[in-house]
Amino acid sequence: MSSDNQGIRPVPIDASPAAQANGVTPVNGHTPNGAQQFGSSERIQVINDEKNFTPDLASQIDRWGLRDVGFSYNIVAVFGSQSTGKSTLLNRLFGTTFDVMDESQRRQTTKGIWMCRGKGMGVMVMDVEGTDGRERGEDQDFERKSALFSLASSEILIINLWEHQVGLYQGANMGLLKTVFEVNLGLFGKKAQDGTSGRTLLLFVIRDHIGVTPLANLQATLTADLNKIWESLSKPAELQDRLLSDYFDLSFTALPHKVLAADKFESEVQQLRKRFVEKGREDYLFKSAYHKRIPADGVAFYMEGIWEQVQTNKDLDLPTQQELLAQFRCDEISTLALAEFNEQSKPQRRPVEAGRVVEGLGSMMRNWKTQALTRYDRDASRYHQGVYKRKRVDLLSVIDSTLSPLFLGQLKNLHKSCLVAFKKEMLEGMRGEGYNFAVVVNKAREKCETRFTEGAKEALLEDTDWTWEDEVELLREEVGIVADQCRKDETKKMVNLIERTCKRQISEPVDIHLNKAAPDMWDGVLIVFKTTLEKAEATYLTKAKSFNCTEEENTTALATLRKRAWLVLRAKIDEQVADPVILGKLRGHFEDRFRYDDSGVPRVWKPEDDIDSAFKKAKDQTLELIPRYSKIAPVDPSNEYTLPSEPSDSLSSTEEFDFPATLTVFTETKSLDLSARFRKDADAYYVEAKRSTVSSVAQIPYWMYGVLVILGWNEAMVVLFNPLYFAFLLCALGSAYAIVQLGLVGPLIQVSRTVAGEVQRQASDRLREHFSQPVLAQPIRSRSVDVDSNDGEDELRRRGGSPM
Ligand SMILES: Nc1nc2c(ncn2[C@@H]2O[C@H](COP(=O)(O)OP(=O)(O)OP(=O)(O)O)[C@@H](O)[C@H]2O)c(=O)[nH]1
């Protein structure tokens, strides 16, 4: 066979149906934006003829709908000399729309590397610029790079060659393959040694197979050539004994002449197509062993990385590439998951910051976290496991540190709301009477702690180092402070209540004792006071027990209670000895002794009565009361009551309390003043008594009745001797007899007495009015305060009386 493949290249007579159908002139096969649309399939120039990688591959994969298919896709590339029908074959096999050479022109069609999605299948097909093209001449750089690129990124590399190229070295691209194998060892040598995947299928498609030489012979020749090349490779020392079959699977197929045996060609192509499509077939070509394990959404980045390495002529390190890809993609996926997570958590931040307890925050946080991780796991777990796991830890820590302020905020808000609830609970528990403070506190505390603990546990996320125990301790302390304050307030309230009860209880008995003004008046008052206080102290101690009050608090509270009870008593006494009240009492006392006799009957003074001594006695007895009222001094010393005095203290805001001073009800001066005022009142009574005797002296004298008989003798005789009058007299006597017989004398006398009394009273008044002077006609009480005591005496002297 000739080694000059230019000379033996058959003249292609077919043009791309797609190209023809669309009327596109397939010259260079690319457009300025690097992507062309043919029917429903879009293709993209992955690497242009200036050896630049397109930035649009990722979005193109997205448009093909392959972005989210994970590993459910395949990549196939073609390798072979220029114008050997590669594009035609790909279009037939995969329904792609690659440009096919114009029959009339003999020039390069595919420039750079193109990619198209297989029609109706998840296959990314790469059409690679043909090798050995006259357009690039001696420059073999691109063909080497594109071959390396195809091998590194695809699962199946279709090696397209004419039948007559078999056996040629350059014609069959054996030189190029040698280079590719050598680099391949660098790529996959180690992987294969580890036993991990990295195999590639080299599918030899022999075109224009006439059938003279059976496929088996061609296959043997090619295999022998390949093994020969493999032998001649300069392998790394540790891979010296490696065989071609350790890295590559070889497959061979032949297609008849496209023009001369067009039908056969078509049917063979369809047969071959089935091997790419029908997964159940034994000879199915896309075996999982060939898959590069790059998720579809990372293919663009991965290929770009490989091309960069190829370009910079660095040794291709696919594991590193995969790690780099994983880093990039995991970062991307993590960012996306975080963005979604932040979007979810954002609305809850504001209420937490505003101090509200967000119900179910824990489950929400758990949900956001799980969603973010699930999303990350779903997309990133397909990448390099080491990188995936590392990035997952990073993502977790970012999520946790984002949620941590929410958790802490929730704890703080819970703390606040529990404290408020505790106070409310305490107030409710202490409403009304008869509650047990300790029970109320314990119940409220338990409720508060339970609520906090439940809330904190709910908000606590698993697998974090978050804690809430410190916060609950703090809450306990504050609850203790609040409870203590409540206890103090309640103790105060209780003391106030007891004080009020005390006041109520002592009020009436003290009134009675002070009104009586007996010599042992203060004994009675103090006995009542002490009994009431004892009861109050007992009540306090019973309640204080439930308040868990300390001994010291009890002592202080009892001291306060005693002092306040004493002050209550003093206030009551002050009320009773206020000027008008005490004067009223003195007057009453005096009246009882002066105006009434010993049996309590009001006295009617007669001229022979000793008004002066009665007045003196009553006045002296009343004046004795003033010193009695002036000081709290019981007759029996055992009834005395003492309290410690307290100096004033501005720091503790205690006012001075001088107990001995409180025993004095009123001072000496006040006593003298009261005496003087009382005397005036008493004098007025005296004057009144005296006056009443004067008015009784003014009664009708008995001789007047004698005069009346004498003067009325004639009239009596007329009655006796006048039959009419006499008849009247008899009637009167008869009536009197009947009255006596009927026992109506008593009532009649009574009636008569009343009538007489009334007549007498009327007469007395008239006479008094007649004899009285204007000054004496004034009401005594109203004058008593204004008139000087001497005025009364002067008046009496003028009228012939003598005051005591
Ligand atoms: N004899 C023959 N001609 C073919 C066959 N397949 C395609 N052709 C013709 O060969 C010519 C080149 O076909 P393309 O498919 O453009 O070849 P290519 O290898 O893709 O060309 P480049 O992309 O320029 O390297 C066209 O005129 C086709 O009609 C075949 O199996 N036998």
Short mmCIF file of C-alpha atoms in Angstrom, two decimals, residues 432-785:
data_model
loop_
_atom_site.label_atom_id
_atom_site.label_comp_id
_atom_site.label_asym_id
_atom_site.label_seq_id
_atom_site.Cartn_x
_atom_site.Cartn_y
_atom_site.Cartn_z
CA GLY A 432 -56.79 36.89 96.29
CA GLU A 433 -56.27 35.48 99.74
CA GLY A 434 -55.13 32.16 101.05
CA TYR A 435 -52.39 31.36 98.56
CA ASN A 436 -49.20 29.69 99.57
CA PHE A 437 -46.34 31.80 98.34
CA ALA A 438 -43.84 28.95 98.19
CA VAL A 439 -46.28 26.85 96.14
CA VAL A 440 -46.94 29.78 93.78
CA VAL A 441 -43.21 30.43 93.30
CA ASN A 442 -42.38 26.78 92.74
CA LYS A 443 -45.19 26.35 90.24
CA ALA A 444 -44.25 29.48 88.32
CA ARG A 445 -40.55 28.58 88.39
CA GLU A 446 -41.21 25.07 87.14
CA LYS A 447 -43.41 26.36 84.33
CA CYS A 448 -40.85 28.98 83.38
CA GLU A 449 -37.96 26.52 83.31
CA THR A 450 -39.95 23.91 81.42
CA ARG A 451 -40.95 26.46 78.81
CA PHE A 452 -37.39 27.66 78.40
CA THR A 453 -35.93 24.17 78.28
CA GLU A 454 -38.47 22.99 75.72
CA GLY A 455 -37.92 26.07 73.55
CA ALA A 456 -34.14 25.80 73.82
CA LYS A 457 -34.16 22.09 73.01
CA GLU A 458 -36.38 22.74 70.03
CA ALA A 459 -34.02 25.40 68.72
CA LEU A 460 -30.89 23.34 69.33
CA LEU A 461 -29.61 21.73 66.18
CA GLU A 462 -28.02 18.33 66.26
CA ASP A 463 -24.32 17.96 65.44
CA THR A 464 -23.45 21.44 66.69
CA ASP A 465 -21.50 22.61 69.70
CA TRP A 466 -24.33 24.94 70.72
CA THR A 467 -25.46 24.89 74.33
CA TRP A 468 -28.28 26.44 76.31
CA GLU A 469 -27.32 25.33 79.81
CA ASP A 470 -25.55 28.61 80.65
CA GLU A 471 -28.60 30.58 79.63
CA VAL A 472 -30.91 28.46 81.77
CA GLU A 473 -28.59 29.04 84.73
CA LEU A 474 -28.82 32.78 84.14
CA LEU A 475 -32.59 32.52 83.91
CA ARG A 476 -32.70 30.61 87.19
CA GLU A 477 -30.71 33.36 88.88
CA GLU A 478 -33.00 36.08 87.56
CA VAL A 479 -36.09 34.08 88.50
CA GLY A 480 -34.64 33.85 92.02
CA ILE A 481 -34.16 37.62 92.14
CA VAL A 482 -37.70 38.26 90.91
CA ALA A 483 -39.16 35.75 93.37
CA ASP A 484 -37.20 37.37 96.18
CA GLN A 485 -38.48 40.79 95.22
CA CYS A 486 -42.02 39.43 95.05
CA ARG A 487 -41.59 37.92 98.47
CA LYS A 488 -40.43 41.22 99.87
CA ASP A 489 -43.30 43.08 98.22
CA GLU A 490 -45.74 40.51 99.45
CA THR A 491 -44.36 40.71 102.98
CA LYS A 492 -44.81 44.48 102.83
CA LYS A 493 -48.33 44.07 101.53
CA MET A 494 -49.08 41.56 104.25
CA VAL A 495 -47.79 43.94 106.92
CA ASN A 496 -50.01 46.67 105.44
CA LEU A 497 -53.00 44.36 105.49
CA ILE A 498 -52.35 43.30 109.06
CA GLU A 499 -51.98 46.97 109.97
CA ARG A 500 -55.35 47.75 108.43
CA THR A 501 -56.97 44.81 110.24
CA CYS A 502 -55.37 46.00 113.44
CA LYS A 503 -56.81 49.45 112.93
CA ARG A 504 -60.25 48.05 112.37
CA GLN A 505 -60.08 45.79 115.37
CA ILE A 506 -58.85 48.32 117.89
CA SER A 507 -61.05 51.18 116.74
CA GLU A 508 -64.26 50.41 118.60
CA PRO A 509 -62.86 49.10 121.90
CA VAL A 510 -60.50 52.07 122.12
CA ASP A 511 -63.43 54.43 121.49
CA ILE A 512 -65.38 52.81 124.30
CA HIS A 513 -62.51 52.98 126.77
CA LEU A 514 -61.69 56.57 125.94
CA ASN A 515 -65.32 57.60 126.18
CA LYS A 516 -65.73 55.97 129.54
CA ALA A 517 -62.62 57.71 130.82
CA ALA A 518 -62.42 55.34 133.77
CA PRO A 519 -59.25 55.57 135.91
CA ASP A 520 -58.04 52.31 134.29
CA MET A 521 -58.92 53.63 130.84
CA TRP A 522 -55.41 53.14 129.50
CA ASP A 523 -55.20 49.63 130.90
CA GLY A 524 -58.23 48.74 128.86
CA VAL A 525 -56.84 50.42 125.76
CA LEU A 526 -53.48 48.74 126.08
CA ILE A 527 -54.96 45.33 126.74
CA VAL A 528 -57.03 45.62 123.57
CA PHE A 529 -53.98 46.81 121.68
CA LYS A 530 -51.76 44.02 122.89
CA THR A 531 -54.32 41.31 122.20
CA THR A 532 -54.88 42.59 118.69
CA LEU A 533 -51.16 42.88 118.06
CA GLU A 534 -50.53 39.37 119.27
CA LYS A 535 -53.13 38.07 116.85
CA ALA A 536 -51.57 40.12 114.04
CA GLU A 537 -48.12 38.79 114.81
CA ALA A 538 -49.43 35.24 114.77
CA THR A 539 -51.07 35.88 111.39
CA TYR A 540 -47.82 37.30 110.03
CA LEU A 541 -45.76 34.38 111.25
CA THR A 542 -48.14 31.86 109.71
CA LYS A 543 -47.94 33.58 106.32
CA ALA A 544 -44.23 34.31 106.58
CA LYS A 545 -43.63 30.58 106.82
CA SER A 546 -45.02 30.04 103.34
CA PHE A 547 -42.93 32.97 102.08
CA ASN A 548 -39.78 31.29 103.27
CA CYS A 549 -38.84 34.49 105.07
CA THR A 550 -35.57 34.47 106.93
CA GLU A 551 -35.35 34.96 110.67
CA GLU A 552 -33.89 38.39 110.12
CA GLU A 553 -36.69 39.37 107.76
CA ASN A 554 -39.24 38.18 110.28
CA THR A 555 -37.65 40.23 113.04
CA THR A 556 -37.62 43.34 110.86
CA ALA A 557 -41.18 42.78 109.64
CA LEU A 558 -42.48 42.19 113.18
CA ALA A 559 -40.71 45.28 114.46
CA THR A 560 -42.28 47.29 111.63
CA LEU A 561 -45.64 45.73 112.34
CA ARG A 562 -45.45 46.63 116.05
CA LYS A 563 -44.34 50.16 115.37
CA ARG A 564 -47.02 50.71 112.77
CA ALA A 565 -49.71 49.18 114.98
CA TRP A 566 -48.63 51.49 117.76
CA LEU A 567 -48.80 54.46 115.44
CA VAL A 568 -52.27 53.31 114.38
CA LEU A 569 -53.30 53.30 118.04
CA ARG A 570 -51.78 56.70 118.54
CA ALA A 571 -53.65 58.03 115.54
CA LYS A 572 -56.84 56.63 116.95
CA ILE A 573 -56.11 58.26 120.33
CA ASP A 574 -55.26 61.55 118.64
CA GLU A 575 -58.57 61.36 116.85
CA GLN A 576 -60.31 60.95 120.17
CA VAL A 577 -58.48 63.78 121.89
CA ALA A 578 -58.84 66.33 119.15
CA ASP A 579 -60.03 69.64 120.67
CA PRO A 580 -63.74 69.49 119.90
CA VAL A 581 -63.89 65.78 120.71
CA ILE A 582 -62.15 65.99 124.07
CA LEU A 583 -64.14 69.08 125.02
CA GLY A 584 -67.29 67.19 124.11
CA LYS A 585 -66.17 64.32 126.30
CA LEU A 586 -65.44 66.65 129.23
CA ARG A 587 -68.76 68.38 128.80
CA GLY A 588 -70.57 65.07 128.66
CA HIS A 589 -68.77 63.90 131.76
CA PHE A 590 -69.64 67.14 133.57
CA GLU A 591 -73.27 67.06 132.47
CA ASP A 592 -73.63 63.49 133.63
CA ARG A 593 -72.59 64.56 137.09
CA PHE A 594 -74.17 68.00 137.29
CA ARG A 595 -77.41 67.81 135.36
CA TYR A 596 -78.40 64.32 136.33
CA ASP A 597 -78.82 62.83 139.76
CA ASP A 598 -77.20 59.59 140.88
CA SER A 599 -80.00 57.52 139.34
CA GLY A 600 -79.57 59.27 136.02
CA VAL A 601 -82.74 61.39 136.29
CA PRO A 602 -82.38 64.98 135.04
CA ARG A 603 -82.25 67.42 137.88
CA VAL A 604 -84.81 70.21 138.29
CA TRP A 605 -83.11 72.72 140.49
CA LYS A 606 -85.07 74.14 143.38
CA PRO A 607 -84.08 77.22 145.31
CA GLU A 608 -83.23 75.11 148.32
CA ASP A 609 -80.85 72.86 146.30
CA ASP A 610 -77.09 73.26 146.86
CA ILE A 611 -76.18 74.04 143.31
CA ASP A 612 -72.78 75.41 144.20
CA SER A 613 -71.36 72.28 145.78
CA ALA A 614 -72.92 70.04 143.13
CA PHE A 615 -71.33 72.25 140.51
CA LYS A 616 -67.94 72.22 142.25
CA LYS A 617 -67.98 68.47 142.67
CA ALA A 618 -68.89 67.80 139.08
CA LYS A 619 -66.35 70.29 137.81
CA ASP A 620 -63.54 68.88 139.90
CA GLN A 621 -64.34 65.36 138.84
CA THR A 622 -64.27 66.43 135.20
CA LEU A 623 -61.06 68.39 135.53
CA GLU A 624 -59.43 65.27 136.89
CA LEU A 625 -59.94 63.70 133.49
CA ILE A 626 -57.61 66.10 131.70
CA PRO A 627 -54.38 64.75 133.23
CA ARG A 628 -55.79 61.25 132.77
CA TYR A 629 -56.21 61.79 129.07
CA SER A 630 -52.90 63.61 128.71
CA LYS A 631 -50.64 60.56 129.03
CA ILE A 632 -50.92 56.88 128.20
CA ALA A 633 -50.32 55.57 131.67
CA PRO A 634 -51.96 52.33 132.73
CA VAL A 635 -52.78 51.86 136.40
CA ASP A 636 -51.41 48.35 136.38
CA PRO A 637 -47.73 48.47 135.34
CA SER A 638 -48.06 45.00 133.81
CA ASN A 639 -50.24 46.53 131.14
CA GLU A 640 -47.54 48.92 130.07
CA TYR A 641 -46.25 48.60 126.54
CA THR A 642 -42.87 49.66 125.24
CA LEU A 643 -41.17 49.76 121.89
CA PRO A 644 -37.57 50.56 121.03
CA SER A 645 -37.04 54.09 119.79
CA GLU A 646 -35.43 54.66 116.40
CA PRO A 647 -33.22 57.58 115.50
CA SER A 648 -33.77 59.11 112.08
CA ASP A 649 -31.56 57.77 109.30
CA SER A 650 -31.45 59.44 105.93
CA LEU A 651 -29.71 56.44 104.40
CA SER A 652 -32.40 53.91 105.24
CA SER A 653 -35.02 56.66 105.10
CA THR A 654 -36.30 55.91 108.59
CA GLU A 655 -37.91 58.77 110.44
CA GLU A 656 -37.22 59.32 114.11
CA PHE A 657 -39.43 57.28 116.40
CA ASP A 658 -39.31 58.35 120.02
CA PHE A 659 -41.51 55.90 121.87
CA PRO A 660 -41.64 57.70 125.24
CA ALA A 661 -42.74 60.83 123.42
CA THR A 662 -45.61 58.92 121.88
CA LEU A 663 -46.93 58.14 125.36
CA THR A 664 -47.77 61.80 125.87
CA VAL A 665 -51.19 62.45 124.41
CA PHE A 666 -51.14 66.19 124.95
CA THR A 667 -48.81 68.59 126.66
CA GLU A 668 -49.12 70.59 129.88
CA THR A 669 -49.98 73.74 127.96
CA LYS A 670 -52.67 71.93 126.08
CA SER A 671 -54.02 70.62 129.41
CA LEU A 672 -54.25 74.15 130.78
CA ASP A 673 -55.92 75.35 127.65
CA LEU A 674 -58.45 72.52 127.79
CA SER A 675 -59.12 73.26 131.48
CA ALA A 676 -59.77 76.89 130.74
CA ARG A 677 -62.10 76.11 127.89
CA PHE A 678 -63.94 73.53 129.88
CA ARG A 679 -64.38 75.94 132.77
CA LYS A 680 -66.16 78.36 130.51
CA ASP A 681 -68.57 75.64 129.41
CA ALA A 682 -69.10 74.51 133.00
CA ASP A 683 -69.79 78.06 134.11
CA ALA A 684 -72.44 78.34 131.50
CA TYR A 685 -74.12 75.24 132.87
CA TYR A 686 -73.92 76.73 136.30
CA VAL A 687 -75.63 79.92 135.14
CA GLU A 688 -78.30 77.91 133.49
CA ALA A 689 -78.93 75.94 136.68
CA LYS A 690 -79.16 79.08 138.67
CA ARG A 691 -81.57 80.60 136.21
CA SER A 692 -83.79 77.57 136.35
CA THR A 693 -84.27 78.11 140.11
CA VAL A 694 -85.22 81.74 139.49
CA SER A 695 -87.91 80.65 137.06
CA SER A 696 -89.31 78.09 139.55
CA VAL A 697 -89.52 80.88 142.22
CA ALA A 698 -91.70 82.70 139.74
CA GLN A 699 -94.51 80.03 140.16
CA ILE A 700 -98.11 81.03 141.11
CA PRO A 701 -98.32 81.34 144.96
CA TYR A 702 -100.85 79.17 146.91
CA TRP A 703 -102.73 82.14 148.52
CA MET A 704 -103.75 83.00 145.07
CA TYR A 705 -106.00 79.94 145.21
CA GLY A 706 -107.60 81.28 148.45
CA VAL A 707 -108.24 84.58 146.77
CA LEU A 708 -109.72 82.68 143.96
CA VAL A 709 -112.19 80.82 146.34
CA ILE A 710 -113.23 84.01 148.03
CA LEU A 711 -113.68 85.82 144.81
CA GLY A 712 -115.49 82.89 143.27
CA TRP A 713 -117.88 82.14 146.23
CA ASN A 714 -120.87 83.76 144.59
CA GLU A 715 -120.35 81.82 141.42
CA ALA A 716 -120.17 78.53 143.38
CA MET A 717 -123.43 79.32 145.07
CA VAL A 718 -125.01 80.05 141.75
CA VAL A 719 -124.01 76.65 140.57
CA LEU A 720 -125.34 74.95 143.67
CA PHE A 721 -128.66 76.71 143.59
CA ASN A 722 -129.20 76.81 139.90
CA PRO A 723 -130.94 73.59 138.90
CA LEU A 724 -129.31 73.54 135.54
CA TYR A 725 -125.86 74.08 136.94
CA PHE A 726 -126.59 71.68 139.71
CA ALA A 727 -127.70 69.08 137.23
CA PHE A 728 -124.40 69.58 135.44
CA LEU A 729 -122.58 69.16 138.72
CA LEU A 730 -124.42 65.98 139.43
CA CYS A 731 -123.53 64.73 135.98
CA ALA A 732 -119.90 65.55 136.66
CA LEU A 733 -119.99 63.73 139.96
CA GLY A 734 -121.72 60.77 138.35
CA SER A 735 -119.07 60.71 135.68
CA ALA A 736 -116.37 60.81 138.34
CA TYR A 737 -117.97 57.92 140.14
CA ALA A 738 -118.17 55.97 136.90
CA ILE A 739 -114.55 56.73 136.17
CA VAL A 740 -113.49 55.50 139.60
CA GLN A 741 -115.61 52.40 139.26
CA LEU A 742 -114.21 51.70 135.78
CA GLY A 743 -110.62 52.14 137.00
CA LEU A 744 -109.99 55.04 134.65
CA VAL A 745 -108.59 57.26 137.31
CA GLY A 746 -105.00 56.50 136.54
CA PRO A 747 -105.18 57.28 132.83
CA LEU A 748 -107.23 60.33 133.53
CA ILE A 749 -104.70 61.58 136.04
CA GLN A 750 -102.02 60.89 133.56
CA VAL A 751 -103.80 62.87 130.91
CA SER A 752 -104.50 65.60 133.35
CA ARG A 753 -100.90 65.67 134.44
CA THR A 754 -99.73 65.92 130.96
CA VAL A 755 -102.14 68.70 130.26
CA ALA A 756 -101.17 70.40 133.47
CA GLY A 757 -97.51 69.93 132.76
CA GLU A 758 -97.95 71.43 129.41
CA VAL A 759 -99.93 74.32 130.81
CA GLN A 760 -97.28 74.78 133.48
CA ARG A 761 -94.52 74.69 130.94
CA GLN A 762 -96.27 77.18 128.74
CA ALA A 763 -96.89 79.40 131.70
CA SER A 764 -93.28 79.07 132.88
CA ASP A 765 -91.98 80.00 129.49
CA ARG A 766 -94.18 83.00 129.33
CA LEU A 767 -93.09 84.10 132.75
CA ARG A 768 -89.43 83.45 131.98
CA GLU A 769 -89.70 85.46 128.86
CA HIS A 770 -91.22 88.17 130.92
CA PHE A 771 -88.55 88.16 133.62
CA SER A 772 -85.44 87.23 131.72
CA GLN A 773 -82.75 89.70 130.63
CA PRO A 774 -81.61 89.62 126.97
CA VAL A 775 -78.10 88.23 127.83
CA LEU A 776 -79.52 85.23 129.63
CA ALA A 777 -81.96 84.55 126.84
CA GLN A 778 -78.96 83.60 124.56
CA PRO A 779 -78.20 79.84 124.06
CA ILE A 780 -75.60 78.80 126.62
CA ARG A 781 -73.49 76.61 124.32
CA SER A 782 -72.97 79.22 121.72
CA ARG A 783 -71.75 81.64 124.22
CA SER A 784 -69.53 79.28 126.11
CA VAL A 785 -66.57 79.59 123.81
#
